[in-house]
mmCIF file with all atom_site columns, C-alpha atoms in Angstrom:
data_model
loop_
_atom_site.group_PDB
_atom_site.id
_atom_site.type_symbol
_atom_site.label_atom_id
_atom_site.label_alt_id
_atom_site.label_comp_id
_atom_site.label_asym_id
_atom_site.label_entity_id
_atom_site.label_seq_id
_atom_site.pdbx_PDB_ins_code
_atom_site.Cartn_x
_atom_site.Cartn_y
_atom_site.Cartn_z
_atom_site.occupancy
_atom_site.B_iso_or_equiv
_atom_site.pdbx_formal_charge
_atom_site.auth_seq_id
_atom_site.auth_comp_id
_atom_site.auth_asym_id
_atom_site.auth_atom_id
_atom_site.pdbx_PDB_model_num
ATOM 1   C CA . MET A 1 1   ? 36.658 65.446 55.193 1.00 0.00 ? 1   MET A CA 1
ATOM 2   C CA . ASN A 1 2   ? 33.709 65.816 56.480 1.00 0.00 ? 2   ASN A CA 1
ATOM 3   C CA . PRO A 1 3   ? 31.018 62.590 57.018 1.00 0.00 ? 3   PRO A CA 1
ATOM 4   C CA . GLN A 1 4   ? 28.522 64.520 54.644 1.00 0.00 ? 4   GLN A CA 1
ATOM 5   C CA . ASP A 1 5   ? 31.100 64.914 51.461 1.00 0.00 ? 5   ASP A CA 1
ATOM 6   C CA . GLU A 1 6   ? 32.441 61.642 51.853 1.00 0.00 ? 6   GLU A CA 1
ATOM 7   C CA . LEU A 1 7   ? 28.633 59.966 52.060 1.00 0.00 ? 7   LEU A CA 1
ATOM 8   C CA . ASP A 1 8   ? 27.460 61.309 48.717 1.00 0.00 ? 8   ASP A CA 1
ATOM 9   C CA . ALA A 1 9   ? 31.379 60.419 47.046 1.00 0.00 ? 9   ALA A CA 1
ATOM 10  C CA . LEU A 1 10  ? 30.500 57.170 47.914 1.00 0.00 ? 10  LEU A CA 1
ATOM 11  C CA . VAL A 1 11  ? 26.777 57.278 47.407 1.00 0.00 ? 11  VAL A CA 1
ATOM 12  C CA . LYS A 1 12  ? 27.702 59.128 43.239 1.00 0.00 ? 12  LYS A CA 1
ATOM 13  C CA . LEU A 1 13  ? 29.653 55.865 42.736 1.00 0.00 ? 13  LEU A CA 1
ATOM 14  C CA . PHE A 1 14  ? 26.615 54.350 41.653 1.00 0.00 ? 14  PHE A CA 1
ATOM 15  C CA . PRO A 1 15  ? 24.007 56.526 40.533 1.00 0.00 ? 15  PRO A CA 1
ATOM 16  C CA . ASN A 1 16  ? 20.048 55.161 41.254 1.00 0.00 ? 16  ASN A CA 1
ATOM 17  C CA . GLU A 1 17  ? 17.031 56.837 40.240 1.00 0.00 ? 17  GLU A CA 1
ATOM 18  C CA . GLN A 1 18  ? 15.591 56.390 43.960 1.00 0.00 ? 18  GLN A CA 1
ATOM 19  C CA . ARG A 1 19  ? 17.125 58.111 46.449 1.00 0.00 ? 19  ARG A CA 1
ATOM 20  C CA . LEU A 1 20  ? 18.878 55.602 48.645 1.00 0.00 ? 20  LEU A CA 1
ATOM 21  C CA . PHE A 1 21  ? 18.425 57.943 52.020 1.00 0.00 ? 21  PHE A CA 1
ATOM 22  C CA . GLU A 1 22  ? 15.656 60.222 52.921 1.00 0.00 ? 22  GLU A CA 1
ATOM 23  C CA . ARG A 1 23  ? 18.028 61.796 54.944 1.00 0.00 ? 23  ARG A CA 1
ATOM 24  C CA . ALA A 1 24  ? 21.673 60.865 56.788 1.00 0.00 ? 24  ALA A CA 1
ATOM 25  C CA . GLU A 1 25  ? 22.662 62.663 59.460 1.00 0.00 ? 25  GLU A CA 1
ATOM 26  C CA . HIS A 1 26  ? 26.409 62.301 61.731 1.00 0.00 ? 26  HIS A CA 1
ATOM 27  C CA . VAL A 1 27  ? 25.630 61.340 65.252 1.00 0.00 ? 27  VAL A CA 1
ATOM 28  C CA . SER A 1 28  ? 28.284 61.270 67.717 1.00 0.00 ? 28  SER A CA 1
ATOM 29  C CA . SER A 1 29  ? 28.959 57.431 69.143 1.00 0.00 ? 29  SER A CA 1
ATOM 30  C CA . SER A 1 30  ? 28.042 58.479 72.865 1.00 0.00 ? 30  SER A CA 1
ATOM 31  C CA . THR A 1 31  ? 24.597 58.723 71.534 1.00 0.00 ? 31  THR A CA 1
ATOM 32  C CA . THR A 1 32  ? 24.213 56.625 69.188 1.00 0.00 ? 32  THR A CA 1
ATOM 33  C CA . PRO A 1 33  ? 21.545 53.621 70.929 1.00 0.00 ? 33  PRO A CA 1
ATOM 34  C CA . GLU A 1 34  ? 22.378 50.219 71.330 1.00 0.00 ? 34  GLU A CA 1
ATOM 35  C CA . PRO A 1 35  ? 22.593 47.995 69.725 1.00 0.00 ? 35  PRO A CA 1
ATOM 36  C CA . TYR A 1 36  ? 23.761 49.884 67.112 1.00 0.00 ? 36  TYR A CA 1
ATOM 37  C CA . LYS A 1 37  ? 26.460 51.918 69.274 1.00 0.00 ? 37  LYS A CA 1
ATOM 38  C CA . SER A 1 38  ? 27.933 48.219 69.739 1.00 0.00 ? 38  SER A CA 1
ATOM 39  C CA . LEU A 1 39  ? 27.525 47.415 65.977 1.00 0.00 ? 39  LEU A CA 1
ATOM 40  C CA . LEU A 1 40  ? 29.160 50.159 64.588 1.00 0.00 ? 40  LEU A CA 1
ATOM 41  C CA . ALA A 1 41  ? 31.234 52.064 66.760 1.00 0.00 ? 41  ALA A CA 1
ATOM 42  C CA . HIS A 1 42  ? 34.795 50.689 66.864 1.00 0.00 ? 42  HIS A CA 1
ATOM 43  C CA . ASN A 1 43  ? 37.510 49.752 64.964 1.00 0.00 ? 43  ASN A CA 1
ATOM 44  C CA . HIS A 1 44  ? 37.030 46.451 63.714 1.00 0.00 ? 44  HIS A CA 1
ATOM 45  C CA . HIS A 1 45  ? 35.290 44.017 60.366 1.00 0.00 ? 45  HIS A CA 1
ATOM 46  C CA . MET A 1 46  ? 31.837 44.729 60.256 1.00 0.00 ? 46  MET A CA 1
ATOM 47  C CA . THR A 1 47  ? 31.160 41.389 58.849 1.00 0.00 ? 47  THR A CA 1
ATOM 48  C CA . ILE A 1 48  ? 32.499 39.620 62.923 1.00 0.00 ? 48  ILE A CA 1
ATOM 49  C CA . SER A 1 49  ? 30.359 42.356 64.105 1.00 0.00 ? 49  SER A CA 1
ATOM 50  C CA . MET A 1 50  ? 27.466 41.328 61.841 1.00 0.00 ? 50  MET A CA 1
ATOM 51  C CA . GLU A 1 51  ? 28.497 37.465 62.277 1.00 0.00 ? 51  GLU A CA 1
ATOM 52  C CA . GLU A 1 52  ? 28.637 37.713 66.500 1.00 0.00 ? 52  GLU A CA 1
ATOM 53  C CA . TYR A 1 53  ? 25.200 39.587 66.429 1.00 0.00 ? 53  TYR A CA 1
ATOM 54  C CA . HIS A 1 54  ? 23.134 38.037 64.100 1.00 0.00 ? 54  HIS A CA 1
ATOM 55  C CA . ASN A 1 55  ? 25.011 34.192 65.555 1.00 0.00 ? 55  ASN A CA 1
ATOM 56  C CA . SER A 1 56  ? 25.288 33.376 61.737 1.00 0.00 ? 56  SER A CA 1
ATOM 57  C CA . PRO A 1 57  ? 28.205 33.482 59.303 1.00 0.00 ? 57  PRO A CA 1
ATOM 58  C CA . VAL A 1 58  ? 27.490 36.317 55.921 1.00 0.00 ? 58  VAL A CA 1
ATOM 59  C CA . ASP A 1 59  ? 27.116 35.930 52.739 1.00 0.00 ? 59  ASP A CA 1
ATOM 60  C CA . VAL A 1 60  ? 28.292 38.847 50.196 1.00 0.00 ? 60  VAL A CA 1
ATOM 61  C CA . VAL A 1 61  ? 25.502 39.952 47.544 1.00 0.00 ? 61  VAL A CA 1
ATOM 62  C CA . VAL A 1 62  ? 27.393 42.355 45.003 1.00 0.00 ? 62  VAL A CA 1
ATOM 63  C CA . LEU A 1 63  ? 24.171 44.840 44.020 1.00 0.00 ? 63  LEU A CA 1
ATOM 64  C CA . ASP A 1 64  ? 26.389 46.689 40.997 1.00 0.00 ? 64  ASP A CA 1
ATOM 65  C CA . GLN A 1 65  ? 30.310 46.624 40.798 1.00 0.00 ? 65  GLN A CA 1
ATOM 66  C CA . ARG A 1 66  ? 32.879 48.957 38.943 1.00 0.00 ? 66  ARG A CA 1
ATOM 67  C CA . LEU A 1 67  ? 36.738 49.024 38.032 1.00 0.00 ? 67  LEU A CA 1
ATOM 68  C CA . ASP A 1 68  ? 38.639 52.009 37.144 1.00 0.00 ? 68  ASP A CA 1
ATOM 69  C CA . GLU A 1 69  ? 41.773 51.168 36.271 1.00 0.00 ? 69  GLU A CA 1
ATOM 70  C CA . ASN A 1 70  ? 43.020 49.818 40.300 1.00 0.00 ? 70  ASN A CA 1
ATOM 71  C CA . VAL A 1 71  ? 40.254 51.591 42.136 1.00 0.00 ? 71  VAL A CA 1
ATOM 72  C CA . TYR A 1 72  ? 37.886 49.001 42.111 1.00 0.00 ? 72  TYR A CA 1
ATOM 73  C CA . SER A 1 73  ? 33.658 49.964 43.699 1.00 0.00 ? 73  SER A CA 1
ATOM 74  C CA . ARG A 1 74  ? 31.251 47.487 44.554 1.00 0.00 ? 74  ARG A CA 1
ATOM 75  C CA . LYS A 1 75  ? 27.865 48.117 46.071 1.00 0.00 ? 75  LYS A CA 1
ATOM 76  C CA . ILE A 1 76  ? 26.700 44.970 48.402 1.00 0.00 ? 76  ILE A CA 1
ATOM 77  C CA . LEU A 1 77  ? 24.281 43.047 50.813 1.00 0.00 ? 77  LEU A CA 1
ATOM 78  C CA . LEU A 1 78  ? 25.229 41.059 53.559 1.00 0.00 ? 78  LEU A CA 1
ATOM 79  C CA . VAL A 1 79  ? 23.000 38.086 53.812 1.00 0.00 ? 79  VAL A CA 1
ATOM 80  C CA . LYS A 1 80  ? 22.604 35.511 56.885 1.00 0.00 ? 80  LYS A CA 1
ATOM 81  C CA . SER A 1 81  ? 24.669 32.690 54.785 1.00 0.00 ? 81  SER A CA 1
ATOM 82  C CA . GLY A 1 82  ? 22.130 30.571 53.046 1.00 0.00 ? 82  GLY A CA 1
ATOM 83  C CA . THR A 1 83  ? 19.448 33.009 53.147 1.00 0.00 ? 83  THR A CA 1
ATOM 84  C CA . ASP A 1 84  ? 17.843 36.227 51.629 1.00 0.00 ? 84  ASP A CA 1
ATOM 85  C CA . ASP A 1 85  ? 18.027 37.625 55.543 1.00 0.00 ? 85  ASP A CA 1
ATOM 86  C CA . VAL A 1 86  ? 19.501 41.324 55.206 1.00 0.00 ? 86  VAL A CA 1
ATOM 87  C CA . VAL A 1 87  ? 21.859 42.136 57.526 1.00 0.00 ? 87  VAL A CA 1
ATOM 88  C CA . GLN A 1 88  ? 24.076 45.234 55.839 1.00 0.00 ? 88  GLN A CA 1
ATOM 89  C CA . PHE A 1 89  ? 24.413 47.397 53.014 1.00 0.00 ? 89  PHE A CA 1
ATOM 90  C CA . GLY A 1 90  ? 27.367 49.223 52.085 1.00 0.00 ? 90  GLY A CA 1
ATOM 91  C CA . ILE A 1 91  ? 29.134 50.630 49.235 1.00 0.00 ? 91  ILE A CA 1
ATOM 92  C CA . VAL A 1 92  ? 33.316 49.919 49.393 1.00 0.00 ? 92  VAL A CA 1
ATOM 93  C CA . LYS A 1 93  ? 35.890 51.769 47.057 1.00 0.00 ? 93  LYS A CA 1
ATOM 94  C CA . PHE A 1 94  ? 39.348 50.186 47.378 1.00 0.00 ? 94  PHE A CA 1
ATOM 95  C CA . ASN A 1 95  ? 42.625 51.010 45.735 1.00 0.00 ? 95  ASN A CA 1
ATOM 96  C CA . PHE A 1 96  ? 44.416 47.388 44.917 1.00 0.00 ? 96  PHE A CA 1
ATOM 97  C CA . ASP A 1 97  ? 47.491 48.780 44.543 1.00 0.00 ? 97  ASP A CA 1
ATOM 98  C CA . TYR A 1 98  ? 47.700 48.099 48.106 1.00 0.00 ? 98  TYR A CA 1
ATOM 99  C CA . VAL A 1 99  ? 47.741 44.455 48.415 1.00 0.00 ? 99  VAL A CA 1
ATOM 100 C CA . THR A 1 100 ? 48.346 41.308 46.849 1.00 0.00 ? 100 THR A CA 1
ATOM 101 C CA . GLN A 1 101 ? 47.277 39.862 43.227 1.00 0.00 ? 101 GLN A CA 1
ATOM 102 C CA . ALA A 1 102 ? 45.707 37.231 45.520 1.00 0.00 ? 102 ALA A CA 1
ATOM 103 C CA . VAL A 1 103 ? 43.421 39.546 47.346 1.00 0.00 ? 103 VAL A CA 1
ATOM 104 C CA . LYS A 1 104 ? 42.086 41.280 44.269 1.00 0.00 ? 104 LYS A CA 1
ATOM 105 C CA . ASP A 1 105 ? 41.536 38.166 42.739 1.00 0.00 ? 105 ASP A CA 1
ATOM 106 C CA . GLU A 1 106 ? 39.431 36.892 45.557 1.00 0.00 ? 106 GLU A CA 1
ATOM 107 C CA . ILE A 1 107 ? 38.201 40.366 45.463 1.00 0.00 ? 107 ILE A CA 1
ATOM 108 C CA . LEU A 1 108 ? 36.754 41.166 41.946 1.00 0.00 ? 108 LEU A CA 1
ATOM 109 C CA . ALA A 1 109 ? 35.202 37.396 42.405 1.00 0.00 ? 109 ALA A CA 1
ATOM 110 C CA . GLY A 1 110 ? 32.655 38.400 44.885 1.00 0.00 ? 110 GLY A CA 1
ATOM 111 C CA . GLU A 1 111 ? 32.311 35.577 46.575 1.00 0.00 ? 111 GLU A CA 1
ATOM 112 C CA . ILE A 1 112 ? 33.256 36.523 50.158 1.00 0.00 ? 112 ILE A CA 1
ATOM 113 C CA . PRO A 1 113 ? 33.146 39.305 52.400 1.00 0.00 ? 113 PRO A CA 1
ATOM 114 C CA . LEU A 1 114 ? 35.604 41.734 52.161 1.00 0.00 ? 114 LEU A CA 1
ATOM 115 C CA . GLY A 1 115 ? 37.011 41.761 55.448 1.00 0.00 ? 115 GLY A CA 1
ATOM 116 C CA . ARG A 1 116 ? 37.117 37.655 55.598 1.00 0.00 ? 116 ARG A CA 1
ATOM 117 C CA . VAL A 1 117 ? 39.066 38.131 52.917 1.00 0.00 ? 117 VAL A CA 1
ATOM 118 C CA . LEU A 1 118 ? 41.780 40.608 54.075 1.00 0.00 ? 118 LEU A CA 1
ATOM 119 C CA . ILE A 1 119 ? 41.685 38.118 57.216 1.00 0.00 ? 119 ILE A CA 1
ATOM 120 C CA . ASN A 1 120 ? 42.501 35.518 55.211 1.00 0.00 ? 120 ASN A CA 1
ATOM 121 C CA . HIS A 1 121 ? 45.204 36.496 53.720 1.00 0.00 ? 121 HIS A CA 1
ATOM 122 C CA . ASN A 1 122 ? 46.278 37.908 56.661 1.00 0.00 ? 122 ASN A CA 1
ATOM 123 C CA . VAL A 1 123 ? 46.506 41.720 55.336 1.00 0.00 ? 123 VAL A CA 1
ATOM 124 C CA . LEU A 1 124 ? 47.813 44.044 57.520 1.00 0.00 ? 124 LEU A CA 1
ATOM 125 C CA . ARG A 1 125 ? 44.793 46.234 58.620 1.00 0.00 ? 125 ARG A CA 1
ATOM 126 C CA . HIS A 1 126 ? 43.763 48.904 60.307 1.00 0.00 ? 126 HIS A CA 1
ATOM 127 C CA . VAL A 1 127 ? 40.005 49.950 60.272 1.00 0.00 ? 127 VAL A CA 1
ATOM 128 C CA . ASP A 1 128 ? 39.424 53.941 61.242 1.00 0.00 ? 128 ASP A CA 1
ATOM 129 C CA . LEU A 1 129 ? 35.577 54.695 62.334 1.00 0.00 ? 129 LEU A CA 1
ATOM 130 C CA . GLY A 1 130 ? 34.736 57.915 60.395 1.00 0.00 ? 130 GLY A CA 1
ATOM 131 C CA . ALA A 1 131 ? 31.717 59.096 61.280 1.00 0.00 ? 131 ALA A CA 1
ATOM 132 C CA . VAL A 1 132 ? 28.477 57.163 62.675 1.00 0.00 ? 132 VAL A CA 1
ATOM 133 C CA . LEU A 1 133 ? 24.917 57.983 60.807 1.00 0.00 ? 133 LEU A CA 1
ATOM 134 C CA . ARG A 1 134 ? 21.571 58.291 61.800 1.00 0.00 ? 134 ARG A CA 1
ATOM 135 C CA . ILE A 1 135 ? 20.059 56.733 58.201 1.00 0.00 ? 135 ILE A CA 1
ATOM 136 C CA . THR A 1 136 ? 16.484 57.329 57.026 1.00 0.00 ? 136 THR A CA 1
ATOM 137 C CA . ALA A 1 137 ? 15.543 54.844 54.257 1.00 0.00 ? 137 ALA A CA 1
ATOM 138 C CA . GLY A 1 138 ? 14.752 56.096 50.814 1.00 0.00 ? 138 GLY A CA 1
ATOM 139 C CA . PRO A 1 139 ? 13.125 54.252 48.515 1.00 0.00 ? 139 PRO A CA 1
ATOM 140 C CA . GLY A 1 140 ? 16.834 52.498 46.684 1.00 0.00 ? 140 GLY A CA 1
ATOM 141 C CA . LEU A 1 141 ? 18.110 51.254 50.088 1.00 0.00 ? 141 LEU A CA 1
ATOM 142 C CA . ALA A 1 142 ? 14.375 50.167 51.463 1.00 0.00 ? 142 ALA A CA 1
ATOM 143 C CA . LYS A 1 143 ? 13.869 48.417 47.876 1.00 0.00 ? 143 LYS A CA 1
ATOM 144 C CA . VAL A 1 144 ? 17.332 46.091 48.632 1.00 0.00 ? 144 VAL A CA 1
ATOM 145 C CA . MET A 1 145 ? 17.130 45.906 51.843 1.00 0.00 ? 145 MET A CA 1
ATOM 146 C CA . HIS A 1 146 ? 13.566 45.167 52.001 1.00 0.00 ? 146 HIS A CA 1
ATOM 147 C CA . ILE A 1 147 ? 12.267 47.715 54.860 1.00 0.00 ? 147 ILE A CA 1
ATOM 148 C CA . GLU A 1 148 ? 9.852  50.329 54.410 1.00 0.00 ? 148 GLU A CA 1
ATOM 149 C CA . PRO A 1 149 ? 10.773 53.793 53.304 1.00 0.00 ? 149 PRO A CA 1
ATOM 150 C CA . GLY A 1 150 ? 11.038 56.102 55.850 1.00 0.00 ? 150 GLY A CA 1
ATOM 151 C CA . GLN A 1 151 ? 12.246 53.578 58.049 1.00 0.00 ? 151 GLN A CA 1
ATOM 152 C CA . VAL A 1 152 ? 15.078 54.585 60.187 1.00 0.00 ? 152 VAL A CA 1
ATOM 153 C CA . THR A 1 153 ? 18.586 52.951 60.877 1.00 0.00 ? 153 THR A CA 1
ATOM 154 C CA . TYR A 1 154 ? 22.291 53.441 61.590 1.00 0.00 ? 154 TYR A CA 1
ATOM 155 C CA . GLY A 1 155 ? 25.208 52.822 59.487 1.00 0.00 ? 155 GLY A CA 1
ATOM 156 C CA . ARG A 1 156 ? 29.229 54.479 59.535 1.00 0.00 ? 156 ARG A CA 1
ATOM 157 C CA . LEU A 1 157 ? 31.404 55.204 57.533 1.00 0.00 ? 157 LEU A CA 1
ATOM 158 C CA . ALA A 1 158 ? 35.247 53.933 58.165 1.00 0.00 ? 158 ALA A CA 1
ATOM 159 C CA . THR A 1 159 ? 38.873 53.526 55.902 1.00 0.00 ? 159 THR A CA 1
ATOM 160 C CA . ILE A 1 160 ? 40.774 50.710 56.302 1.00 0.00 ? 160 ILE A CA 1
ATOM 161 C CA . PHE A 1 161 ? 44.417 51.164 55.854 1.00 0.00 ? 161 PHE A CA 1
ATOM 162 C CA . CYS A 1 162 ? 46.153 48.460 54.152 1.00 0.00 ? 162 CYS A CA 1
ATOM 163 C CA . ASN A 1 163 ? 50.002 48.279 54.735 1.00 0.00 ? 163 ASN A CA 1
ATOM 164 C CA . GLN A 1 164 ? 49.670 51.166 56.319 1.00 0.00 ? 164 GLN A CA 1
ATOM 165 C CA . GLN A 1 165 ? 48.142 52.739 53.522 1.00 0.00 ? 165 GLN A CA 1
ATOM 166 C CA . PRO A 1 166 ? 44.203 54.253 53.180 1.00 0.00 ? 166 PRO A CA 1
ATOM 167 C CA . ALA A 1 167 ? 42.785 51.360 50.831 1.00 0.00 ? 167 ALA A CA 1
ATOM 168 C CA . ILE A 1 168 ? 39.120 51.265 51.423 1.00 0.00 ? 168 ILE A CA 1
ATOM 169 C CA . ASP A 1 169 ? 36.482 54.112 52.250 1.00 0.00 ? 169 ASP A CA 1
ATOM 170 C CA . LEU A 1 170 ? 33.097 52.302 53.638 1.00 0.00 ? 170 LEU A CA 1
ATOM 171 C CA . LEU A 1 171 ? 30.236 52.895 53.827 1.00 0.00 ? 171 LEU A CA 1
ATOM 172 C CA . GLU A 1 172 ? 28.328 50.180 55.845 1.00 0.00 ? 172 GLU A CA 1
ATOM 173 C CA . VAL A 1 173 ? 24.382 50.673 57.032 1.00 0.00 ? 173 VAL A CA 1
ATOM 174 C CA . SER A 1 174 ? 22.706 47.316 59.510 1.00 0.00 ? 174 SER A CA 1
ATOM 175 C CA . ALA A 1 175 ? 19.746 46.523 58.945 1.00 0.00 ? 175 ALA A CA 1
ATOM 176 C CA . PRO A 1 176 ? 16.814 47.783 61.359 1.00 0.00 ? 176 PRO A CA 1
ATOM 177 C CA . LEU A 1 177 ? 17.178 46.348 64.931 1.00 0.00 ? 177 LEU A CA 1
ATOM 178 C CA . LEU A 1 178 ? 14.257 47.498 66.799 1.00 0.00 ? 178 LEU A CA 1
#
């Protein structure tokens, strides 16, 4: 799948009257500026990357969610623990067929970031970076991230394989850092 199709499929999970992005373009990892390159262009969980970069644990805020049979999707923010400081916006589509009931229950509870749940349950996982995106915030993204429309940031599309199966599709957008 090409990055624009994958991005569109994730965004369409949560229709919004306000556009999330004015523009989202695929950029190569090698031309992604720091600190975004270090935060996004890797095969690790963003939860850990955000905690390390911001020198703070992160909490999840679930903005919207849906469950279609055994496929769970949610739109989230990661915030510095105990604050309203947004560090990341995300959309997740998770096929629960590849994880235990305990993992499913904890994800559905919406109290712990996804990456931390998978790590805590020792789920055999591999993160496959799909694309790095240069994103110009539309009014929808600006509103939830508390930034100005038109502000530029970076994000990524990735797939997490759980027990060697493609279980999770992700859009992860960093709060502007520069």
